[in-house]
Short mmCIF file of C-alpha atoms in Angstrom, two decimals:
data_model
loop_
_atom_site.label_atom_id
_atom_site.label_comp_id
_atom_site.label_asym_id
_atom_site.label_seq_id
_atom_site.Cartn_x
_atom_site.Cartn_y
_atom_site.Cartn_z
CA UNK A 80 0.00 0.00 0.00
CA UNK A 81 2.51 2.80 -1.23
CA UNK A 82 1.46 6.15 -1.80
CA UNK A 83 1.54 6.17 -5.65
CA UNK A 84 -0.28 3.07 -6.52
CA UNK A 85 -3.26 4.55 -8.78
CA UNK A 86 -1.42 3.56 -11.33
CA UNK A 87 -4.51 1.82 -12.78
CA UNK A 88 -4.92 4.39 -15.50
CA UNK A 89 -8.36 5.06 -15.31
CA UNK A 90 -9.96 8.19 -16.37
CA UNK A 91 -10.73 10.00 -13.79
CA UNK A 92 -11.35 13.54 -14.14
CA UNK A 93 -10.53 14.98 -10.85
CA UNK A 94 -10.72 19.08 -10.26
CA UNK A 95 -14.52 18.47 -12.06
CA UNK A 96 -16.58 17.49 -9.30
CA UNK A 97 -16.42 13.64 -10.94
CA UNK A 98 -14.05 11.78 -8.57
CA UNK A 99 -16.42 8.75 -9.85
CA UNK A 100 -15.65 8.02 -13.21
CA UNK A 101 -15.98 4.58 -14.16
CA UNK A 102 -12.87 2.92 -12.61
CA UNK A 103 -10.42 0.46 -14.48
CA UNK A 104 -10.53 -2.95 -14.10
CA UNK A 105 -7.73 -3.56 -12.13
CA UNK A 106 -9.47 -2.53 -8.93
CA UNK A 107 -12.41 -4.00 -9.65
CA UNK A 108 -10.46 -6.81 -9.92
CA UNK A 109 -8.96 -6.25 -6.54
CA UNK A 110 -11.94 -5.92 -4.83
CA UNK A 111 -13.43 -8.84 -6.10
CA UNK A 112 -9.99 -10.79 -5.06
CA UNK A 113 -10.56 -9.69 -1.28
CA UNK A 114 -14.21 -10.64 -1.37
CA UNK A 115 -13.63 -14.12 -2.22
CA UNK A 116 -10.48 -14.40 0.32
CA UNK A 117 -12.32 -12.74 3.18
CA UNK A 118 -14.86 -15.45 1.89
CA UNK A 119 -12.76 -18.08 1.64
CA UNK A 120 -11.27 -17.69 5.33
CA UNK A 121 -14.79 -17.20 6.87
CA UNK A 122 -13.93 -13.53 7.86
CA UNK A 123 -17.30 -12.16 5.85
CA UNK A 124 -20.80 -14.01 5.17
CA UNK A 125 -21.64 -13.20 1.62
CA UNK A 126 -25.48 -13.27 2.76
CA UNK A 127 -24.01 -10.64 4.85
CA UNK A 128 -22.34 -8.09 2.60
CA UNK A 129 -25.91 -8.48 -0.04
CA UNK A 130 -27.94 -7.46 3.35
CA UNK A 131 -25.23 -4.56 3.85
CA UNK A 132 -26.05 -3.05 0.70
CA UNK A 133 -29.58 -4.02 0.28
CA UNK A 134 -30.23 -1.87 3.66
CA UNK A 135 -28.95 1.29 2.00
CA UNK A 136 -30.06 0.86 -1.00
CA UNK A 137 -33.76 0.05 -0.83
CA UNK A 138 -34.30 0.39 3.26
CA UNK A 139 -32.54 3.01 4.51
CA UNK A 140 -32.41 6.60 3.32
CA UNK A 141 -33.97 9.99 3.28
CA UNK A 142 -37.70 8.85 3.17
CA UNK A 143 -36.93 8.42 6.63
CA UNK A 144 -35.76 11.79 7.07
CA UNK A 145 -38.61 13.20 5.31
CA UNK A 146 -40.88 11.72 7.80
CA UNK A 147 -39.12 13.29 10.46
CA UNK A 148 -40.28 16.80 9.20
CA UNK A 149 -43.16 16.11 8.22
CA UNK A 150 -43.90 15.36 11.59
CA UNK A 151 -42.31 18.48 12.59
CA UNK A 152 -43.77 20.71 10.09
CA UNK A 153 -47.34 18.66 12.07
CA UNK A 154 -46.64 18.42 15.38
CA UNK A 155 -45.17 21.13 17.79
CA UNK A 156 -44.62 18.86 20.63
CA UNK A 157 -43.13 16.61 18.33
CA UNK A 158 -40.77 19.26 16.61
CA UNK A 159 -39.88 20.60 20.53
CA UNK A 160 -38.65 17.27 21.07
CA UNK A 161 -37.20 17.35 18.04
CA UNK A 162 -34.84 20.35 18.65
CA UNK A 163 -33.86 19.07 22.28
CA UNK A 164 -33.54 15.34 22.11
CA UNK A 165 -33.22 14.63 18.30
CA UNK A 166 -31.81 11.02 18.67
CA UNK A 167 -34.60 10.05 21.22
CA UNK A 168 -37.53 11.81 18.98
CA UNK A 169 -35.94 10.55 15.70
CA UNK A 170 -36.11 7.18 17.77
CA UNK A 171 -39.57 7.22 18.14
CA UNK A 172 -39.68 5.83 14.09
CA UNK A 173 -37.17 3.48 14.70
CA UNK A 174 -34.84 5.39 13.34
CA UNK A 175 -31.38 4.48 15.09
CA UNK A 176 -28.15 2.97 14.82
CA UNK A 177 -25.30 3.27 13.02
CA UNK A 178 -23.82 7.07 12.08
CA UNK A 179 -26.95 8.42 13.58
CA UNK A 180 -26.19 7.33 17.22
CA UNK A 181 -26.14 10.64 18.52
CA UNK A 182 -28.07 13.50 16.48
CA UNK A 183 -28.57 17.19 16.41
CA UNK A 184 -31.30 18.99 14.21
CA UNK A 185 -30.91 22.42 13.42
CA UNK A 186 -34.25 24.93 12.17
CA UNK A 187 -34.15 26.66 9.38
CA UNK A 188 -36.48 29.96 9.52
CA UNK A 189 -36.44 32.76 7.60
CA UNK A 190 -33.55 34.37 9.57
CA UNK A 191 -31.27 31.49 9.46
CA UNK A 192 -30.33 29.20 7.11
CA UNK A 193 -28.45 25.88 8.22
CA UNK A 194 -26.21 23.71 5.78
CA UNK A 195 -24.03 20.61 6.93
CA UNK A 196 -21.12 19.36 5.97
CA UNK A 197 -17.92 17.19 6.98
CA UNK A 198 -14.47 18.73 5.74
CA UNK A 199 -12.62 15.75 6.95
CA UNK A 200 -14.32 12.90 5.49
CA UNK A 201 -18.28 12.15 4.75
CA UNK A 202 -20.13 11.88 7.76
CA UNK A 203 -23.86 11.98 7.50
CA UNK A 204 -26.78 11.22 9.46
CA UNK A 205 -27.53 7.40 8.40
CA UNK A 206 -30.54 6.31 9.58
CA UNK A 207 -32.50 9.44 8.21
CA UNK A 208 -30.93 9.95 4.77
CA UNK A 209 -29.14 6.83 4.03
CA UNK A 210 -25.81 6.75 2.28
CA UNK A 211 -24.40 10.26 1.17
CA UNK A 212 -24.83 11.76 -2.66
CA UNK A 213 -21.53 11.73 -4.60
CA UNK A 214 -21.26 15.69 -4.15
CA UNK A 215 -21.24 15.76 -0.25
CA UNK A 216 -18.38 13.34 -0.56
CA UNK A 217 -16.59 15.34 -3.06
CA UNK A 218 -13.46 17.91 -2.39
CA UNK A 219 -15.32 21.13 -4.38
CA UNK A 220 -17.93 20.37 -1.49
CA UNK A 221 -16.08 19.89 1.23
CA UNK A 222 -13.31 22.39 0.35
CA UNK A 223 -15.73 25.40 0.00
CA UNK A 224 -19.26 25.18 2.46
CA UNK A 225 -17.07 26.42 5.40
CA UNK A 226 -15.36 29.01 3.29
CA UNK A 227 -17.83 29.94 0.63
CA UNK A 228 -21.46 28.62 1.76
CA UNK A 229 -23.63 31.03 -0.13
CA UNK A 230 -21.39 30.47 -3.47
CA UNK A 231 -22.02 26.80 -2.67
CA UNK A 232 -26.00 27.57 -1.94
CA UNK A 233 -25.91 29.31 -5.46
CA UNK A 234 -25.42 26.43 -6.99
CA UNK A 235 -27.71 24.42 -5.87
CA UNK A 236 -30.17 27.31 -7.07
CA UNK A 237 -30.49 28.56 -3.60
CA UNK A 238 -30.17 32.32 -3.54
CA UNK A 239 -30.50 33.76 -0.07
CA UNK A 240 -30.71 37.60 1.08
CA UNK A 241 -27.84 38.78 2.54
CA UNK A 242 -29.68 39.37 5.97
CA UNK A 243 -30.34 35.95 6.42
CA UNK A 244 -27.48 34.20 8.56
CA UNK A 245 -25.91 31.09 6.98
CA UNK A 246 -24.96 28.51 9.84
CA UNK A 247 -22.70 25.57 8.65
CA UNK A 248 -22.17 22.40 10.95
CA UNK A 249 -18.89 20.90 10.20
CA UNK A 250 -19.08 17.23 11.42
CA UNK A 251 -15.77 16.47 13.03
CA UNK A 252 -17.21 14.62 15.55
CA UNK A 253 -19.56 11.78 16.17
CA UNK A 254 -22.25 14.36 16.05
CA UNK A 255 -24.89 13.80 13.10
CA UNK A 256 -26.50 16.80 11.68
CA UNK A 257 -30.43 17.38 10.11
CA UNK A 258 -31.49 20.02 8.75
CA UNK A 259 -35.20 21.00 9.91
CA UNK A 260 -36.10 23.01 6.13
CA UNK A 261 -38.99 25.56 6.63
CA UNK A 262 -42.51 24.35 5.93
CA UNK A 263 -43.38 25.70 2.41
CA UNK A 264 -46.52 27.96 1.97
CA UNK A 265 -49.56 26.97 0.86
CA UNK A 266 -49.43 23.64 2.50
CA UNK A 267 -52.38 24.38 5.52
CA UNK A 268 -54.32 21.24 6.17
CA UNK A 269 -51.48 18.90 4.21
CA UNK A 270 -51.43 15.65 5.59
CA UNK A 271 -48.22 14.31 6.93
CA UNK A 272 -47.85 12.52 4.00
CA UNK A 273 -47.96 14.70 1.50
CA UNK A 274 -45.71 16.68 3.34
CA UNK A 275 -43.31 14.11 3.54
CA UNK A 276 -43.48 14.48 -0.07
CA UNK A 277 -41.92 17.81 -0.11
CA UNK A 278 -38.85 17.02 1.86
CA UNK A 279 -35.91 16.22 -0.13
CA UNK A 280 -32.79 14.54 0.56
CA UNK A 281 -30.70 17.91 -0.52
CA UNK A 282 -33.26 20.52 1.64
CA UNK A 283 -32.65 18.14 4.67
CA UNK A 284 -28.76 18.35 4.05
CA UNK A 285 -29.54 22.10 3.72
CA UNK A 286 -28.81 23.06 0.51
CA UNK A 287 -32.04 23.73 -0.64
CA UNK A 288 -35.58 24.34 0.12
CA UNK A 289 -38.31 22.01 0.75
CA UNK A 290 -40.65 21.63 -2.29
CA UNK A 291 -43.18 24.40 -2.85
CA UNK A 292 -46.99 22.16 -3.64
CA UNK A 293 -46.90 24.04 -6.70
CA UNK A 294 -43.54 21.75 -8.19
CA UNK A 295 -45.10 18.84 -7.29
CA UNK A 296 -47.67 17.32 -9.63
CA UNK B 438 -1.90 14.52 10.14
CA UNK B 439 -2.19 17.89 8.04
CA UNK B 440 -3.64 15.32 5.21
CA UNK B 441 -5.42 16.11 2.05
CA UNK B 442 -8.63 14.76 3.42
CA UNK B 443 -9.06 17.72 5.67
CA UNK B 444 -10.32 20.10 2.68
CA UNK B 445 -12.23 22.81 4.74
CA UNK B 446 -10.60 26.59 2.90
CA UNK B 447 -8.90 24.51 0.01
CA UNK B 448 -8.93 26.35 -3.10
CA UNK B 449 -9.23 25.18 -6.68
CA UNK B 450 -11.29 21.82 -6.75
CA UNK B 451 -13.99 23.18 -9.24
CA UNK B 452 -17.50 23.55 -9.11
CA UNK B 453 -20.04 21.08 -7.64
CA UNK B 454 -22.04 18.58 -9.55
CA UNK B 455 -25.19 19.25 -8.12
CA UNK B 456 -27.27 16.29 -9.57
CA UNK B 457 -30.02 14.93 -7.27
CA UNK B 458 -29.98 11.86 -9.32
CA UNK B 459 -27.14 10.82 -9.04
CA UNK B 460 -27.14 7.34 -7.72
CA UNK B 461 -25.32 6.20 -4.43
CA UNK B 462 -22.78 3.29 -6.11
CA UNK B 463 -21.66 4.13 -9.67
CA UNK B 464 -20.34 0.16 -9.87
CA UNK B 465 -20.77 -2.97 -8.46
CA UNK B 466 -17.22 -2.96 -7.50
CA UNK B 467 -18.32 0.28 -5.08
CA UNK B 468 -20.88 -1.47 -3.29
CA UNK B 469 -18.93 -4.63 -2.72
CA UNK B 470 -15.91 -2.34 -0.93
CA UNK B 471 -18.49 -0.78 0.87
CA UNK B 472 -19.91 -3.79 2.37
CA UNK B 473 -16.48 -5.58 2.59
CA UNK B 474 -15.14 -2.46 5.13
CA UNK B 475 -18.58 -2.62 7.17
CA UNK B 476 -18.79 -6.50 7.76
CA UNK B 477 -15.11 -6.52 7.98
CA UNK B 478 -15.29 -3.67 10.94
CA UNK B 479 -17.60 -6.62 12.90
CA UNK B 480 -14.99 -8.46 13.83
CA UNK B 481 -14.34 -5.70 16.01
CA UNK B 482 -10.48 -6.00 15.16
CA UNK B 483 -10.32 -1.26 14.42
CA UNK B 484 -12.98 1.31 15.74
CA UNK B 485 -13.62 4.40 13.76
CA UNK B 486 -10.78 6.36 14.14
CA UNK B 487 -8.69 3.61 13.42
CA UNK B 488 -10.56 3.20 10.29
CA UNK B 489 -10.37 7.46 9.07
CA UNK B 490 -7.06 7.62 10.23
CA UNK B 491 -6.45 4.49 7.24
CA UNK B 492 -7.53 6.01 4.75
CA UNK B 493 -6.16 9.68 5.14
CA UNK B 494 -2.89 8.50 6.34
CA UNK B 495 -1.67 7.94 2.53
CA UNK B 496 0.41 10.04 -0.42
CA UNK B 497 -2.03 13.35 -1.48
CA UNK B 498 -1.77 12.54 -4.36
CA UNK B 499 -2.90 8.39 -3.28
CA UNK B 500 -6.37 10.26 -1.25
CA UNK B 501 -6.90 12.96 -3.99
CA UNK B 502 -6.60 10.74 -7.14
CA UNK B 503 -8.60 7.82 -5.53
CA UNK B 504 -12.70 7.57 -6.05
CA UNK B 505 -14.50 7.79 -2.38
CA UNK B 506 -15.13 4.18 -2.24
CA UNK B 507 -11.33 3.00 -3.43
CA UNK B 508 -10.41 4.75 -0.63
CA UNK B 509 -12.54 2.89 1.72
CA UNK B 510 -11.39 -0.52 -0.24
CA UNK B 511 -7.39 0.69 -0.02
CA UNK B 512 -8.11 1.67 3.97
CA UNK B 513 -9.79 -1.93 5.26
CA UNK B 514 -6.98 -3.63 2.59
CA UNK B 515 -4.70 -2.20 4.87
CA UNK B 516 -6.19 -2.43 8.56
CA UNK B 517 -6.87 -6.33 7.65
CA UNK B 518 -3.35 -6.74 7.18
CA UNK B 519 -2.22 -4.57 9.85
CA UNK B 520 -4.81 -6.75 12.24
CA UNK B 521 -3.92 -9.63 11.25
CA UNK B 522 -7.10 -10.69 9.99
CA UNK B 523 -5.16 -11.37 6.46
CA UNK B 524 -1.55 -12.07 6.25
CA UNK B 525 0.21 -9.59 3.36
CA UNK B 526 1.05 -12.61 1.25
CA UNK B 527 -2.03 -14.02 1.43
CA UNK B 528 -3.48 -10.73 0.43
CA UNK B 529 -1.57 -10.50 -2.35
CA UNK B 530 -1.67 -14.16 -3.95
CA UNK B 531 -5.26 -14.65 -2.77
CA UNK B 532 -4.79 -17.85 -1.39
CA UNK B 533 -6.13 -18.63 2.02
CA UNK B 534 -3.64 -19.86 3.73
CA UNK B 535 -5.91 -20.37 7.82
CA UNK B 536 -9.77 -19.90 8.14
CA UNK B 537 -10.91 -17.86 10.96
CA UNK B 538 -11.51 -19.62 13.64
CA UNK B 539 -14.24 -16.42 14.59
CA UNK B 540 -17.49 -16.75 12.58
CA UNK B 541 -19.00 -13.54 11.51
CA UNK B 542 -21.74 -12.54 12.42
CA UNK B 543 -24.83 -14.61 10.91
CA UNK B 544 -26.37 -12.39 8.02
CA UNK B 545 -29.92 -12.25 9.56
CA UNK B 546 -28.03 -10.06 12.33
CA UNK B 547 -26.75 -7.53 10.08
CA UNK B 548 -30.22 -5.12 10.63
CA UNK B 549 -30.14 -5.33 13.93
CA UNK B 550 -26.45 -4.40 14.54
CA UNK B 551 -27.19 -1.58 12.32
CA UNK B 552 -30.21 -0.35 14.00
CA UNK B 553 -27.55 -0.67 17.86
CA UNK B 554 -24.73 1.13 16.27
CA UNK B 555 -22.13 2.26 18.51
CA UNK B 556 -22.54 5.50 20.14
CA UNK B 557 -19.21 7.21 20.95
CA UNK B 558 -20.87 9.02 23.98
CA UNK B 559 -19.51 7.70 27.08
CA UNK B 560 -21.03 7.71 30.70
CA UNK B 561 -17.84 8.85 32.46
CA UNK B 562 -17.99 11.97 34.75
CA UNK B 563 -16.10 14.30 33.51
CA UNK B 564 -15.77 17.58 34.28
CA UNK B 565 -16.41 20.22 31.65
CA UNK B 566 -13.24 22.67 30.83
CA UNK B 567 -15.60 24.70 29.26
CA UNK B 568 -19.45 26.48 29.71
CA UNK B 569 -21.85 27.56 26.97
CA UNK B 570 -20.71 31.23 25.94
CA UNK B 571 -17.46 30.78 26.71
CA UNK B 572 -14.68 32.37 24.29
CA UNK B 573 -11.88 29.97 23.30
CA UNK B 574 -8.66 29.77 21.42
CA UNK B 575 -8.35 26.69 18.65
CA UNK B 576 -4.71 24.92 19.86
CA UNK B 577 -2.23 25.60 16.94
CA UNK B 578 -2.27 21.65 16.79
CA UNK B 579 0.09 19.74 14.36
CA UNK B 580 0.24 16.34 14.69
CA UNK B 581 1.73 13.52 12.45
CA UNK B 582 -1.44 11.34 14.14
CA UNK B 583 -5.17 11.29 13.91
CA UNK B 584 -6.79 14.25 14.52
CA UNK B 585 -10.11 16.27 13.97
CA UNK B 586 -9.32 19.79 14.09
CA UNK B 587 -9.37 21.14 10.67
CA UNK B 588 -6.66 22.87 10.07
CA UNK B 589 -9.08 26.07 8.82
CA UNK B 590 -9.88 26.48 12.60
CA UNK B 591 -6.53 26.22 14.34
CA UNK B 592 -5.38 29.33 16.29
CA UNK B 593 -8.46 30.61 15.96
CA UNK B 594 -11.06 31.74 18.27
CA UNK B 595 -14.41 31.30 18.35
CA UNK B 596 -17.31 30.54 21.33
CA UNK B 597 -18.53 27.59 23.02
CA UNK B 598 -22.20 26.98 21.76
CA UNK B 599 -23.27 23.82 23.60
CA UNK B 600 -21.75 20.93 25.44
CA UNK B 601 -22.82 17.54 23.73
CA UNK B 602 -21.54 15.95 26.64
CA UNK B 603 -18.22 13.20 26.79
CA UNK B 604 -17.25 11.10 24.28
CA UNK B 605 -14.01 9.13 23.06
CA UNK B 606 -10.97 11.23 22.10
CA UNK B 607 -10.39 10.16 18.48
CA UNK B 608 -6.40 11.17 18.55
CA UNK B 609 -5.62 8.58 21.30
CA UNK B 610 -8.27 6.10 20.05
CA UNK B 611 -6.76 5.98 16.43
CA UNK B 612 -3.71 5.14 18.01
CA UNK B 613 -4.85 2.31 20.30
CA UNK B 614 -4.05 4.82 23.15
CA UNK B 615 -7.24 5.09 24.93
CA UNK B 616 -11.08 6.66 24.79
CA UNK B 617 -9.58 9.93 26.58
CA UNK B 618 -13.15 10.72 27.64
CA UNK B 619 -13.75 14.48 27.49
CA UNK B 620 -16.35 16.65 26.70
CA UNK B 621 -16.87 17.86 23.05
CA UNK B 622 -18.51 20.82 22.04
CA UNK B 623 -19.59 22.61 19.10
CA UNK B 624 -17.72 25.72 18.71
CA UNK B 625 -19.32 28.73 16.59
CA UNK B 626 -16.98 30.78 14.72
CA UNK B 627 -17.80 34.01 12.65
CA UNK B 628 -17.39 34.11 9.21
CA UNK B 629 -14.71 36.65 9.22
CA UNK B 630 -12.44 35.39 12.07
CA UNK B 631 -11.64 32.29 9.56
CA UNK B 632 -11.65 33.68 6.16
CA UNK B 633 -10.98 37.35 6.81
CA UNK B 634 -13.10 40.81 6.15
CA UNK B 635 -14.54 39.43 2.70
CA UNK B 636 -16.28 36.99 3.96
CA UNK B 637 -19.80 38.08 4.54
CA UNK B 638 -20.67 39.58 8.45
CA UNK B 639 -23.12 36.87 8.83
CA UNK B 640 -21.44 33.50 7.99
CA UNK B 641 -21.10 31.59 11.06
CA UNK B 642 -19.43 27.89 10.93
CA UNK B 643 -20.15 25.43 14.28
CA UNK B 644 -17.19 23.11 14.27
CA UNK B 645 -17.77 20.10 16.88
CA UNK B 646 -14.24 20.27 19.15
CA UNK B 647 -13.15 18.39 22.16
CA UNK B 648 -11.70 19.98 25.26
CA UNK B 649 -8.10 18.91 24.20
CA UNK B 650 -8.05 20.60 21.31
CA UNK B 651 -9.32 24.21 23.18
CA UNK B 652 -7.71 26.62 25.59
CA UNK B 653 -9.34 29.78 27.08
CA UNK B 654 -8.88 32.78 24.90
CA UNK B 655 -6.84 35.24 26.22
#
């Protein structure tokens, strides 16, 4: 394991935001290799790794988040629980475990806009959102929220007046963040879930808003 | 280690792709690493900072050239040989050479040591260095080791927010040194004590700290 061994040759096309270009063969190869040694020793259950990825791919992610706010956006006792105790309310779906052991939610309001990051690495709140998008793992991300966060907002199409305060969370800690977005207008009376259906992965993360009821059909 | 995973203030790595679509494992190859590192980390052999400190402690050039997930793959490649869990040669010929004589865990426990995780809050009574409001100075820390202070927030000050309470140290824990309990905080900075007078008047950036890493401001 030397320093220099991407030698691999594939294309990535770093600098662009695309860390994730299709990689060569060589390390597909290599993963494979460990797989069926880990295997082959009994270190890993196959059965195991398939449930692994099955979880956070069609179990786990930001549906569950969504239903966190919703409730919120529903319920004030539920969202002042929320704000104080977020692991034990976000508990109260069954939402726990693993990189969501111990979580904060922040409130967005029209005087404050939160955003979350981690500089060092990728940590993200697991049990609500699931595995994290490609760009929250990326260096253009991680490099500029703390420095540049309303650049950053810009392109995600979120333009913010300069009165409102921009709060970023850096995760260097065991600390998982949520963002609580506002409730959109024009959603008196909405159900919880079709509020639920507002709430997306990236307004959660804080980079956007929640869906207006006009953008959805 | 001043690494080039710790990003926070670099300049020049482009604009952000800002697709919601895009999916969460671009190849099956990505998946596979990512479940290899997770039911690998069940054996219980590395914690957590163990495992970052892995995959940052590697050639800038190794962590900025690498996809997310080959890092993962090149980190537990490396903590199951250092562990012992796979011997180098048989790493590199592929060829078992022992079985474990620990079983993993069985696959229908997988959701339910998911749903337990492992909280790095610990019970221990510590006293606090530190009180919500409180103005402190960043430690000017440089350390070959694990560590969590960015490096955009060293020497600087900022004020204690709120006290989430003790948890494991992650610079001795890397290290298989100890949890270190101690409270950890998150630390509110303004805009313009990190980046300077450009920076806009209401920027403020929460960094989550632990009492090592602080000192009262003077």
């Amino acid at each position: 394991m030397g320093g220099h061994d991407h030698s691999h040759g594939h294309n990535h096309s770093h600098g662009h935001g695309h860390p994730h270009a299709a990689p060569a063969s060589p390390l597909a190869e290599r993963v494979k290799s460990l797989e069926a040694l880990l295997v082959a020793k009994k270190l890993v259950d196959p059965d195991s790794l398939n449930a692994l990825i099955d979880t956070y791919e069609h179990k786990v992610g930001p549906r569950n988040g969504a239903k966190v706010v919703a409730r919120a956006w529903s319920d004030p006792a539920y969202k002042e629980r929320l704000l104080r105790d977020a692991t034990t309310a976000i508990a109260e779906f069954g939402f726990t475990g693993r990189q969501g052991e111990d979580m904060v939610v922040v409130e967005n309001t029209p005087a404050i806009h939160n955003m979350v990051v981690c500089t060092l690495c990728s940590c993200y709140p697991w049990p609500v959102l699931g595995l994290p998008p490609v760009w929250y793992k990326s260096a253009p991300y991680r490099s500029r929220a703390v420095m540049d966060p309303r650049g950053v907002l810009r392109e995600f199409g979120t333009v913010l007046g300069d009165e409102v305060e921009v709060r970023v969370w850096d995760s260097t800690a065991e600390l998982r963040y949520l963002v609580l977005p506002e409730r959109p207008a024009g959603t008196e009376g909405f159900s919880e879930e079709q509020l639920a259906e507002l709430v997306t992965r990236d307004s959660m993360i804080g980079v956007t808003r929640a869906k207006t009821p006009e953008s959805v059909p | 280690m001043n690494g080039a995973h710790d990003m926070g203030g670099m300049h020049g790595m482009g604009p952000i792709d800002t697709d919601p679509n895009d999916p969460l494992f671009h190849a099956e190859w990505d998946k596979r690493a990512f479940a290899i590192t997770l039911a690998l980390g069940f054996h219980g052999r590395w914690n957590i900072d163990t495992s970052r400190h892995a995959r940052e402690n590697r050639h800038p050039a190794d962590y900025l050239g690498s996809s997310y997930y080959e890092i993962w793959f090149k980190g537990v490649e490396r903590l199951a040989v250092e562990t012992g869990l796979v011997s180098a040669e048989e790493l590199a010929t592929g060829e078992p050479a022992a079985i474990s004589q620990t079983p993993p865990p069985d696959p229908a426990r997988v959701a339910a040591i998911l749903a337990k995780g492992a909280s790095a809050k610990l019970d221990d009574d510590v006293p606090a260095k530190f009180n919500a409001g409180t103005k402190v100075r960043v430690l000017d820390i440089t350390t070959p080791g694990h560590t969590r202070v960015p490096r955009y927030c060293r020497g600087r000050i900022g004020t204690i927010d709120r006290d989430h309470g003790v948890y494991v140290f992650p610079d001795t824990h890397a290290h298989g040194l100890g949890k270190k309990p101690q409270h950890c905080y998150s630390v509110r900075f303004g805009g313009r004590d990190l980046w300077g007078d450009a920076a806009p008047s209401n920027d403020t950036i929460y960094v989550d700290l632990w009492d090592d890493y602080l000192e009262a401001a003077p």
